[in-house]
Structure formats: structure tokens, C-alpha cells
Amino acid sequence: MAGEIIKVSGLVHRYGDFEAVRGISFAVEQGEVFSFLGPNGAGKSTAINVLTTLLRIQHGSARVAGFDVATEPARVRESIGIVFQEVTLDRDMTCWEILEFHGCLYRMPYGERRKRIEELLAVVELDAKRDTLTKHLSGGMKRRLEIARGLMTRPKVLFLDEPTIGLDPQTRRRMWDYIKAVNEEGTTIFLTTHYMDEADQLSDRISIIDHGQIIATGRGWDLKNRLAEDVIYLETSDNGRSKEIVGAMDGVTEVKEKTNGFVALVNQDGTHLLPRIMDEIRGQGIRIVTVNLKKPSMDDVFVHFTGRNLRDERAERPSAAIARAGRR
Amino acid sequence: MHFGFLTIYWRDMIRFVRFRTLLVSSLVQPALWMAFFGIAMSASFNRLTPDVPPIPGVPPIGYLTFMAAGVIAMTTLFTSLFGGMVLLFDKNWGLLREVMASPLPRDHVIFGIALSGMTKSFIQALIIMVFGMLLGAEFFRGYSAGQVAISVLGILLFVGIFSLGFLFLSAAIAISLESPEGMQGIMTLLTMPIFFASNALYPVNAFPPVLQAVSIGNPLTHLVNGIRYFAIGDRYQAIGVLYTTTPSGLLFSLSVLVVFGLAMFGLAWWRFQRAVVT
Ligand SMILES: Nc1ncnc2c1ncn2[C@@H]1O[C@H](COP(=O)(O)OP(=O)(O)OP(=O)(O)O)[C@@H](O)[C@H]1O
Ligand SMILES: [Mg+2]
């Protein structure tokens, strides 16, 4: 049964006077991995909380797994799994108990529940920790346990709110593999992230969200292509003049200043255009110091669509993210 | 039939068993009350009572016996009022979100918490009963084994219904608040008047009329009535006051507790329907 498994239109959510979600509409296809990519405070978690019925929907409409979140919240809850942004594990229960509790909450029959717990403990490699209290788990183990919990009931849609926040690169990669494997088994995945690479690697489609609004939606490569075919970076002995020269050339859509040089966004194959650009600059007696040609990254896409960097680089170093996740 | 509340019950009991300190500390307080207040006061009361002419034909009981029933009631009150506190922790530290996002109907959360709170109250009541008797409280004097069994069941019936009422209240407060500190404050504010405007430690006859009226409406008074009826008897004198409990009086006390419990369930249900946990 293909089709739209999540359908949102005109969703608005206010906290008091503050509009956190400002009229978003989108649809997620059955079997897709769909991402909300956006900076802190963009409204990602708020949107997830509405879709998962934790917040009552205020304006607009939303259907999840065929049910209306406003009128059939119980049916929606039966069909979904959630991994919250913050850790939501009872510190004083064991891994096994966490999963057993969850299975019971969803009224899974005894045999199926016990079998599923064993499977999942193996999948997230927590077999050896089954009788360990969750307060004695590492951050990554907790996250894995929560993902396992989200998968207990084989939900139709799995919501993951920043699933890899605070994880080391290696564990993040393993998480991605789990998530992909789950998706291949047929679960639709809705995830939020502010990691470019995560959105890029994991999702079929991405919506860039900022200040409560969706700014662009599409496949990763599609968004990048919409921005540019290639990105060319140059440092020269006279950046000011070179910029003008390059900006006037055919195929160059935009030129942007950088600290020691500038970048040119080009809408044709950069491998052919770059030599011409270099000839042109040299022809004016300017020396070229550095050249670089690359495909646009999600970072470039984000800067392009929002007009700003995704995050304040200093505040969001991985160590800061870990500290934040640990503090919760 | 949906047995979802058993899941909540199971989880709360795991914690109870895992953290025996909780049980132990909740038993220390009543033990201290009986050991110090009880024994000290019974010494002074027993010195006073000989001056009061005994009512002929009514069995007298010592102060310790009188107050031990009150201590059971008091402990039930405290434990039950704090029973909902776990919800507040769950709310702030995560688990309640998982529950609220699950298909479990919300009233099952209330039932689950109430049921585990009631279980804890039963355990405490039984332990205090035994401890009180070891200290010298004369419960079940002259009862046959069968009568003792029935009386214990009667006490547990009263303790159970009373604790459900206060657990519902506690759950309603916890789900409406944000911080454990706030809850602590409200609990202290509630327990004082409930405890002292009751017949738990002394007779209410000497109260001014207003306080007497309050104590008649006070669920704790009715719990104490029930416990004394089953543990001591329907006619006795203590501290120079005659106590008689008719079957209809007992039924009235039970009804007050039932009505209180239903009202508190209504309150909790209403608060849970509106609760937003994110
Ligand atoms: N309960 C609340 N009361 C008031 N304002 C809130 C509340 N929750 C969120 N907000 C505000 O709504 C906005 C969106 O918050 P939200 O948590 O949805 O962002 P987010 O995209 O998930 O961010 P992050 O990446 O940091 O998790 C923020 O400005 C936040 O301050
Ligand atoms: Mg968020």
C-alpha cells in the first residue's frame, strides 16, 4: 500500500504569543525516510510533538498512518514509535525491563513481546547489558536502547527526534545503519536533525525548516542541484577584481566572498568551466593561489536557502552537543 | 478488558522492591511515633486517668493501644499523599512522556499508581500493626483466630479505600505541578490540618465545635474509626472517654471514605485529561 502516510497541511503551533510552527504543509510517502533539517529552535520538536499527539493540534490538519491526530489520537499512537530528543529512560530500570514495560504499554502478546526483546537487544548490541540499570549505561547505549524501544511494536511510522545527538562518529554511523535497516523492513521514518550529513546520508527527502517554516523540500541531490551544479573556490592575488571577472562570466550564477577568497556557484559542469575561469583571471595578470572544485554540500544548500549558517559553529561543537545531551 | 494499569503497577512495584530504603524509611517514622510519643504519652495519660472515674462495665484500654490505630492511619495518609510524587519525577525525567505517547488510556496511569500505592499502604499497615503489638498495643484482645482474620481484613478495607482517595489526590496534584519542591510544600500544607484535626492521637470531644465539625468531615477521622472498631472493639473507654461504634456509624465512616475516593478520582481524571507532557 503505497501513498501518503503522513499528510500535514497548514500546521500552526503557538506557545502563548510565540508562533513556533508557522503554517507548514508537507507529505511523507509510505516507506520513505523523511527529514526535517533545521537549526536549534526551528520548531522541529514542536512539529513532532503535534504529529505524535503529545501536543494538541491547534490549527491546520495532520494525518498520520491514516488517522487524524485531532480526532483519532489513540489510533495514531498505536501506529507509531517515537524516539524523543531527550533521554526518556527510567534510570532505575534495567534494559530488559524498559523494553518489557514498553511492550506491555502497547499490549503486545507475551510470546511476541519476549521474542522481540531478544531480537532487538541483539540488534542494538545490548545483549550483555540486559540486566544493567539504565543509569549505568553510556550515552550511546542509552540512545541505542531508546531506538530499540521505538522499534518494539513494529510501528508503521517511526519518529526520531535528533536520533544521534551526542554520539561519537562511529556510533552515529552504526545508528544510521540500524535506521536504514529498519526502513528497509518497511517502516516509514520521520527524523529531525541539525546535522547536514545525517540528513544527506539517511533521507530520501529533506525539508529545510527555519523559524517555523519550511523553506525548501526535495531530495538531497535535487536541493543541491537547485543551488548549483558545482561550487568553485578561488584565492587570488587580487580577489576583488577576480570576483568581478568571474561574476560576469556565463554559467556563473552567484559569487560569494570568503575570508581569503571567494566561491562561485556555477550551473554547468565545473570541470569544463574551471579552466576557462582560470584563463580569464590569469589573462588580467592576476595570480591564482588556490583552486578547489566541489559539489555543493548540504551546508551550502542551507546557507543558500536560509541566508545564514545552520548553526553557530562554536556553540554547537560535538563536545558541546554531548554536554547538552548529558545534562538534559 | 484492558489491563494496562497492571503495567504501571508492575513498574512502580519494581522500584519499591529495588529501593527498600523507601519502605524502611517510611516505617521508621511510625515506629518512632509509637516508641517515643506513644510510650511517653501513655505514661502521662495513664497517670491522669485514675483521677477520672472509670465508666463501669466498659473495658478500658491504654493510650498506646489507642494511638497505635492513629499511627497506622497517619502512615497511610503520608504514604498515599506522597504516592503520586513518582509521576512528577517521571514527568520531569522522561518516562511519563513514553506513557502519554502510548495508546494506554490515561485513567490506567491513575489506577496503576493508585494500586501500587495501596499495596504499599497494606504492607505498612500490617508491619505497624505487628510492631505496635510488640510494643504493647493491645489489639484484638480476646479475639479468636477467625475474628482476628476478619478484623485484619476489615482494617485493610478501610486502609485501602482511604489510601486510594489520597493517592488519586496526590496523582492529581503531581500531574498539575512542575517541581517536586512545590509538591512537597503542598503536601506539608495538607497533612498538618488533616492530621491534627482528627481523632488520631486524642479524642475530639474537647475540640471547639468548628474543629469538631472539621474532624467529622475529615477522612482521616473515619479511617481511624474503622481501624479502632476492628482492632479494639465497638465499645471501650480510653483517656476517660467512652467510645462506641454502632454498625451504622461504621457504615457511615466507610461511606465517607468511598465518597471521598470517588471525588478524588474525578479530580485526578479531569487533571489527567488536560495534562500535556512534552
Ligand atoms: N513549552 C514551550 N513553551 C514555550 N516556548 C517553547 C516551548 N517549547 C518550545 N518553545 C519554543 O518554540 C521554538 C521551537 O522549539 P522546538 O523545540 O520545536 O525547536 P527544535 O527545532 O526542536 O530545536 P532543537 O534543534 O534545539 O531541538 C523555540 O523558540 C522554543 O523556545
Ligand atoms: Mg528539538
mmCIF file of N, CA, C and O in Angstrom, chain A residues 49 52 54-56 74 77-78 82 84-90 92-94 96-98 100-102 104-107 133 135 149 328, chain B residues 1-4 7-8 10-11 14-15 18-19 90 92-104 106 273-278:
data_model
loop_
_atom_site.group_PDB
_atom_site.id
_atom_site.type_symbol
_atom_site.label_atom_id
_atom_site.label_comp_id
_atom_site.label_asym_id
_atom_site.label_seq_id
_atom_site.Cartn_x
_atom_site.Cartn_y
_atom_site.Cartn_z
ATOM 1 N N ASN A 49 5.992 16.747 18.159
ATOM 2 C CA ASN A 49 5.081 16.565 19.291
ATOM 3 C C ASN A 49 3.621 16.653 18.869
ATOM 4 O O ASN A 49 2.763 15.981 19.445
ATOM 5 N N THR A 52 2.826 13.376 16.955
ATOM 6 C CA THR A 52 2.750 12.199 17.820
ATOM 7 C C THR A 52 1.681 12.367 18.898
ATOM 8 O O THR A 52 1.645 11.598 19.842
ATOM 9 N N LEU A 54 1.377 14.377 21.315
ATOM 10 C CA LEU A 54 1.744 14.829 22.665
ATOM 11 C C LEU A 54 1.285 16.265 22.891
ATOM 12 O O LEU A 54 0.966 16.657 24.014
ATOM 13 N N LEU A 55 1.263 17.040 21.828
ATOM 14 C CA LEU A 55 0.687 18.378 21.893
ATOM 15 C C LEU A 55 -0.603 18.345 21.085
ATOM 16 O O LEU A 55 -0.647 17.749 20.013
ATOM 17 N N ARG A 56 -1.629 18.979 21.612
ATOM 18 C CA ARG A 56 -2.887 19.017 20.875
ATOM 19 C C ARG A 56 -2.725 19.941 19.666
ATOM 20 O O ARG A 56 -2.140 21.020 19.773
ATOM 21 N N ALA A 74 -5.743 8.124 19.660
ATOM 22 C CA ALA A 74 -5.395 6.796 20.165
ATOM 23 C C ALA A 74 -4.946 5.887 19.020
ATOM 24 O O ALA A 74 -3.995 5.114 19.163
ATOM 25 N N ARG A 77 -1.472 6.819 18.009
ATOM 26 C CA ARG A 77 -0.470 6.331 18.963
ATOM 27 C C ARG A 77 -0.177 4.857 18.764
ATOM 28 O O ARG A 77 0.951 4.407 18.959
ATOM 29 N N GLU A 78 -1.189 4.093 18.402
ATOM 30 C CA GLU A 78 -0.976 2.665 18.186
ATOM 31 C C GLU A 78 -0.081 2.400 16.985
ATOM 32 O O GLU A 78 0.536 1.345 16.890
ATOM 33 N N ILE A 82 8.272 6.338 18.781
ATOM 34 C CA ILE A 82 8.941 7.625 18.938
ATOM 35 C C ILE A 82 10.259 7.446 19.671
ATOM 36 O O ILE A 82 10.329 6.704 20.649
ATOM 37 N N PHE A 84 12.510 10.160 21.495
ATOM 38 C CA PHE A 84 12.496 11.572 21.838
ATOM 39 C C PHE A 84 13.882 12.175 21.768
ATOM 40 O O PHE A 84 14.882 11.470 21.839
ATOM 41 N N GLN A 85 13.895 13.493 21.687
ATOM 42 C CA GLN A 85 15.177 14.196 21.643
ATOM 43 C C GLN A 85 15.945 14.002 22.949
ATOM 44 O O GLN A 85 17.129 13.736 22.953
ATOM 45 N N GLU A 86 15.233 14.136 24.068
ATOM 46 C CA GLU A 86 15.889 13.948 25.356
ATOM 47 C C GLU A 86 15.758 12.486 25.771
ATOM 48 O O GLU A 86 14.847 11.801 25.347
ATOM 49 N N VAL A 87 16.671 12.063 26.615
ATOM 50 C CA VAL A 87 16.605 10.702 27.122
ATOM 51 C C VAL A 87 15.331 10.547 27.947
ATOM 52 O O VAL A 87 15.029 11.379 28.794
ATOM 53 N N THR A 88 14.560 9.516 27.670
ATOM 54 C CA THR A 88 13.354 9.264 28.456
ATOM 55 C C THR A 88 13.379 7.831 28.958
ATOM 56 O O THR A 88 12.499 7.050 28.681
ATOM 57 N N LEU A 89 14.441 7.519 29.694
ATOM 58 C CA LEU A 89 14.550 6.190 30.280
ATOM 59 C C LEU A 89 14.472 6.326 31.783
ATOM 60 O O LEU A 89 15.042 7.259 32.345
ATOM 61 N N ASP A 90 13.767 5.400 32.425
ATOM 62 C CA ASP A 90 13.790 5.369 33.872
ATOM 63 C C ASP A 90 15.184 4.909 34.286
ATOM 64 O O ASP A 90 15.629 3.834 33.900
ATOM 65 N N ASP A 92 16.270 3.806 36.900
ATOM 66 C CA ASP A 92 16.337 2.695 37.850
ATOM 67 C C ASP A 92 15.684 1.422 37.332
ATOM 68 O O ASP A 92 15.268 0.575 38.112
ATOM 69 N N MET A 93 15.549 1.327 36.017
ATOM 70 C CA MET A 93 15.065 0.076 35.446
ATOM 71 C C MET A 93 16.176 -0.501 34.564
ATOM 72 O O MET A 93 17.014 0.225 34.051
ATOM 73 N N THR A 94 16.133 -1.823 34.385
ATOM 74 C CA THR A 94 17.146 -2.450 33.531
ATOM 75 C C THR A 94 16.713 -2.332 32.064
ATOM 76 O O THR A 94 15.557 -2.046 31.771
ATOM 77 N N TRP A 96 16.249 -4.647 29.961
ATOM 78 C CA TRP A 96 15.189 -5.609 29.660
ATOM 79 C C TRP A 96 13.841 -5.090 30.149
ATOM 80 O O TRP A 96 12.837 -5.157 29.445
ATOM 81 N N GLU A 97 13.839 -4.528 31.348
ATOM 82 C CA GLU A 97 12.582 -4.019 31.906
ATOM 83 C C GLU A 97 12.022 -2.857 31.088
ATOM 84 O O GLU A 97 10.807 -2.737 30.915
ATOM 85 N N ILE A 98 12.915 -2.022 30.591
ATOM 86 C CA ILE A 98 12.479 -0.895 29.758
ATOM 87 C C ILE A 98 11.700 -1.405 28.549
ATOM 88 O O ILE A 98 10.628 -0.900 28.221
ATOM 89 N N GLU A 100 10.366 -4.475 28.163
ATOM 90 C CA GLU A 100 9.186 -5.216 28.608
ATOM 91 C C GLU A 100 8.055 -4.237 28.935
ATOM 92 O O GLU A 100 6.900 -4.431 28.534
ATOM 93 N N PHE A 101 8.389 -3.186 29.648
ATOM 94 C CA PHE A 101 7.405 -2.165 30.014
ATOM 95 C C PHE A 101 6.762 -1.589 28.760
ATOM 96 O O PHE A 101 5.543 -1.457 28.664
ATOM 97 N N HIS A 102 7.591 -1.281 27.787
ATOM 98 C CA HIS A 102 7.089 -0.677 26.563
ATOM 99 C C HIS A 102 6.162 -1.642 25.815
ATOM 100 O O HIS A 102 5.071 -1.258 25.384
ATOM 101 N N CYS A 104 4.406 -3.995 27.047
ATOM 102 C CA CYS A 104 3.153 -4.109 27.790
ATOM 103 C C CYS A 104 2.265 -2.897 27.565
ATOM 104 O O CYS A 104 1.052 -3.020 27.438
ATOM 105 N N LEU A 105 2.887 -1.724 27.545
ATOM 106 C CA LEU A 105 2.107 -0.497 27.315
ATOM 107 C C LEU A 105 1.324 -0.598 26.015
ATOM 108 O O LEU A 105 0.210 -0.107 25.903
ATOM 109 N N TYR A 106 1.948 -1.241 25.035
ATOM 110 C CA TYR A 106 1.310 -1.349 23.723
ATOM 111 C C TYR A 106 0.557 -2.667 23.579
ATOM 112 O O TYR A 106 0.180 -3.040 22.483
ATOM 113 N N ARG A 107 0.394 -3.377 24.682
ATOM 114 C CA ARG A 107 -0.385 -4.612 24.715
ATOM 115 C C ARG A 107 0.115 -5.651 23.734
ATOM 116 O O ARG A 107 -0.685 -6.317 23.067
ATOM 117 N N LEU A 133 21.095 -1.514 35.041
ATOM 118 C CA LEU A 133 20.216 -0.344 35.199
ATOM 119 C C LEU A 133 20.629 0.700 34.160
ATOM 120 O O LEU A 133 21.816 0.876 33.890
ATOM 121 N N LYS A 135 20.895 3.746 34.291
ATOM 122 C CA LYS A 135 21.788 4.818 34.735
ATOM 123 C C LYS A 135 23.256 4.414 34.618
ATOM 124 O O LYS A 135 24.130 5.262 34.656
ATOM 125 N N ARG A 149 13.613 0.500 21.743
ATOM 126 C CA ARG A 149 12.279 0.652 22.313
ATOM 127 C C ARG A 149 11.296 1.189 21.276
ATOM 128 O O ARG A 149 10.173 0.709 21.173
ATOM 129 N N ARG A 328 20.774 17.163 29.974
ATOM 130 C CA ARG A 328 19.337 17.172 29.755
ATOM 131 C C ARG A 328 18.587 17.805 30.898
ATOM 132 O O ARG A 328 17.954 17.202 31.708
ATOM 133 N N MET B 1 -11.542 -6.119 28.145
ATOM 134 C CA MET B 1 -10.940 -5.559 29.363
ATOM 135 C C MET B 1 -9.469 -5.266 29.119
ATOM 136 O O MET B 1 -8.733 -6.061 28.560
ATOM 137 N N HIS B 2 -9.073 -4.126 29.542
ATOM 138 C CA HIS B 2 -7.723 -3.647 29.309
ATOM 139 C C HIS B 2 -6.988 -3.677 30.658
ATOM 140 O O HIS B 2 -7.426 -3.058 31.615
ATOM 141 N N PHE B 3 -5.880 -4.396 30.701
ATOM 142 C CA PHE B 3 -5.165 -4.485 31.974
ATOM 143 C C PHE B 3 -3.916 -3.617 31.988
ATOM 144 O O PHE B 3 -2.945 -3.914 32.665
ATOM 145 N N GLY B 4 -3.966 -2.549 31.207
ATOM 146 C CA GLY B 4 -2.800 -1.681 31.090
ATOM 147 C C GLY B 4 -2.315 -1.145 32.419
ATOM 148 O O GLY B 4 -1.117 -0.945 32.612
ATOM 149 N N THR B 7 0.603 -2.771 34.087
ATOM 150 C CA THR B 7 1.953 -2.433 33.636
ATOM 151 C C THR B 7 2.531 -1.321 34.502
ATOM 152 O O THR B 7 3.675 -1.380 34.949
ATOM 153 N N ILE B 8 1.715 -0.304 34.736
ATOM 154 C CA ILE B 8 2.144 0.810 35.574
ATOM 155 C C ILE B 8 2.399 0.309 36.992
ATOM 156 O O ILE B 8 3.379 0.675 37.640
ATOM 157 N N TRP B 10 3.192 -2.764 37.912
ATOM 158 C CA TRP B 10 4.391 -3.612 37.903
ATOM 159 C C TRP B 10 5.649 -2.749 37.997
ATOM 160 O O TRP B 10 6.545 -3.000 38.801
ATOM 161 N N ARG B 11 5.666 -1.714 37.220
ATOM 162 C CA ARG B 11 6.848 -0.863 37.177
ATOM 163 C C ARG B 11 7.052 -0.142 38.507
ATOM 164 O O ARG B 11 8.174 -0.017 39.000
ATOM 165 N N ILE B 14 8.394 -2.605 41.059
ATOM 166 C CA ILE B 14 9.821 -2.915 40.837
ATOM 167 C C ILE B 14 10.672 -1.923 41.612
ATOM 168 O O ILE B 14 11.615 -2.281 42.310
ATOM 169 N N ARG B 15 10.296 -0.656 41.472
ATOM 170 C CA ARG B 15 11.078 0.375 42.156
ATOM 171 C C ARG B 15 10.989 0.222 43.661
ATOM 172 O O ARG B 15 11.950 0.422 44.384
ATOM 173 N N ARG B 18 13.091 -2.661 44.636
ATOM 174 C CA ARG B 18 14.501 -2.389 44.382
ATOM 175 C C ARG B 18 15.063 -1.412 45.413
ATOM 176 O O ARG B 18 16.202 -1.528 45.823
ATOM 177 N N PHE B 19 14.255 -0.456 45.814
ATOM 178 C CA PHE B 19 14.735 0.553 46.759
ATOM 179 C C PHE B 19 14.080 0.328 48.100
ATOM 180 O O PHE B 19 13.146 1.021 48.470
ATOM 181 N N ASP B 90 8.648 11.206 36.967
ATOM 182 C CA ASP B 90 8.512 10.630 35.631
ATOM 183 C C ASP B 90 8.260 11.712 34.592
ATOM 184 O O ASP B 90 8.678 11.609 33.452
ATOM 185 N N ASN B 92 9.258 14.899 34.807
ATOM 186 C CA ASN B 92 10.452 15.703 34.586
ATOM 187 C C ASN B 92 11.594 14.913 33.984
ATOM 188 O O ASN B 92 12.429 15.461 33.289
ATOM 189 N N TRP B 93 11.635 13.618 34.268
ATOM 190 C CA TRP B 93 12.770 12.846 33.774
ATOM 191 C C TRP B 93 12.376 11.789 32.760
ATOM 192 O O TRP B 93 13.071 10.813 32.590
ATOM 193 N N GLY B 94 11.236 11.996 32.122
ATOM 194 C CA GLY B 94 11.036 11.258 30.889
ATOM 195 C C GLY B 94 9.968 10.198 30.757
ATOM 196 O O GLY B 94 9.245 10.184 29.784
ATOM 197 N N LEU B 95 9.863 9.294 31.737
ATOM 198 C CA LEU B 95 9.053 8.112 31.479
ATOM 199 C C LEU B 95 7.595 8.442 31.153
ATOM 200 O O LEU B 95 6.963 7.770 30.347
ATOM 201 N N LEU B 96 7.072 9.474 31.749
ATOM 202 C CA LEU B 96 5.661 9.792 31.551
ATOM 203 C C LEU B 96 5.373 10.166 30.100
ATOM 204 O O LEU B 96 4.279 9.965 29.596
ATOM 205 N N ARG B 97 6.391 10.708 29.435
ATOM 206 C CA ARG B 97 6.232 11.028 28.031
ATOM 207 C C ARG B 97 5.979 9.785 27.206
ATOM 208 O O ARG B 97 5.127 9.755 26.335
ATOM 209 N N GLU B 98 6.787 8.766 27.499
ATOM 210 C CA GLU B 98 6.619 7.498 26.794
ATOM 211 C C GLU B 98 5.194 6.988 27.019
ATOM 212 O O GLU B 98 4.533 6.548 26.091
ATOM 213 N N VAL B 99 4.730 7.097 28.265
ATOM 214 C CA VAL B 99 3.408 6.579 28.598
ATOM 215 C C VAL B 99 2.317 7.397 27.905
ATOM 216 O O VAL B 99 1.367 6.849 27.349
ATOM 217 N N MET B 100 2.474 8.721 27.929
ATOM 218 C CA MET B 100 1.454 9.576 27.336
ATOM 219 C C MET B 100 1.404 9.420 25.815
ATOM 220 O O MET B 100 0.377 9.676 25.202
ATOM 221 N N ALA B 101 2.526 9.059 25.226
ATOM 222 C CA ALA B 101 2.555 8.888 23.775
ATOM 223 C C ALA B 101 2.084 7.490 23.369
ATOM 224 O O ALA B 101 1.909 7.208 22.195
ATOM 225 N N SER B 102 1.868 6.620 24.347
ATOM 226 C CA SER B 102 1.444 5.254 24.052
ATOM 227 C C SER B 102 -0.082 5.183 24.041
ATOM 228 O O SER B 102 -0.743 6.101 24.502
ATOM 229 N N PRO B 103 -0.629 4.100 23.518
ATOM 230 C CA PRO B 103 -2.094 4.005 23.456
ATOM 231 C C PRO B 103 -2.747 3.745 24.820
ATOM 232 O O PRO B 103 -3.957 3.666 24.887
ATOM 233 N N LEU B 104 -1.966 3.609 25.868
ATOM 234 C CA LEU B 104 -2.559 3.332 27.180
ATOM 235 C C LEU B 104 -3.513 4.465 27.583
ATOM 236 O O LEU B 104 -3.113 5.618 27.633
ATOM 237 N N ARG B 106 -5.408 7.107 29.724
ATOM 238 C CA ARG B 106 -4.783 7.839 30.824
ATOM 239 C C ARG B 106 -5.295 7.448 32.198
ATOM 240 O O ARG B 106 -4.556 7.514 33.169
ATOM 241 N N GLN B 273 -6.823 14.359 31.913
ATOM 242 C CA GLN B 273 -7.298 14.613 30.556
ATOM 243 C C GLN B 273 -6.662 15.879 29.992
ATOM 244 O O GLN B 273 -6.453 16.007 28.800
ATOM 245 N N ARG B 274 -6.367 16.813 30.882
ATOM 246 C CA ARG B 274 -5.838 18.081 30.389
ATOM 247 C C ARG B 274 -4.308 18.122 30.414
ATOM 248 O O ARG B 274 -3.723 19.095 29.952
ATOM 249 N N ALA B 275 -3.722 17.089 30.974
ATOM 250 C CA ALA B 275 -2.265 17.142 31.141
ATOM 251 C C ALA B 275 -1.554 17.117 29.798
ATOM 252 O O ALA B 275 -1.921 16.361 28.900
ATOM 253 N N VAL B 276 -0.564 17.978 29.644
ATOM 254 C CA VAL B 276 0.288 17.971 28.466
ATOM 255 C C VAL B 276 1.706 17.681 28.943
ATOM 256 O O VAL B 276 2.218 18.366 29.815
ATOM 257 N N VAL B 277 2.279 16.637 28.415
ATOM 258 C CA VAL B 277 3.642 16.273 28.819
ATOM 259 C C VAL B 277 4.526 16.252 27.584
ATOM 260 O O VAL B 277 4.303 15.460 26.673
ATOM 261 N N THR B 278 5.448 17.166 27.519
ATOM 262 C CA THR B 278 6.364 17.139 26.374
ATOM 263 C C THR B 278 7.799 17.254 26.850
ATOM 264 O O THR B 278 8.038 17.599 27.973
#
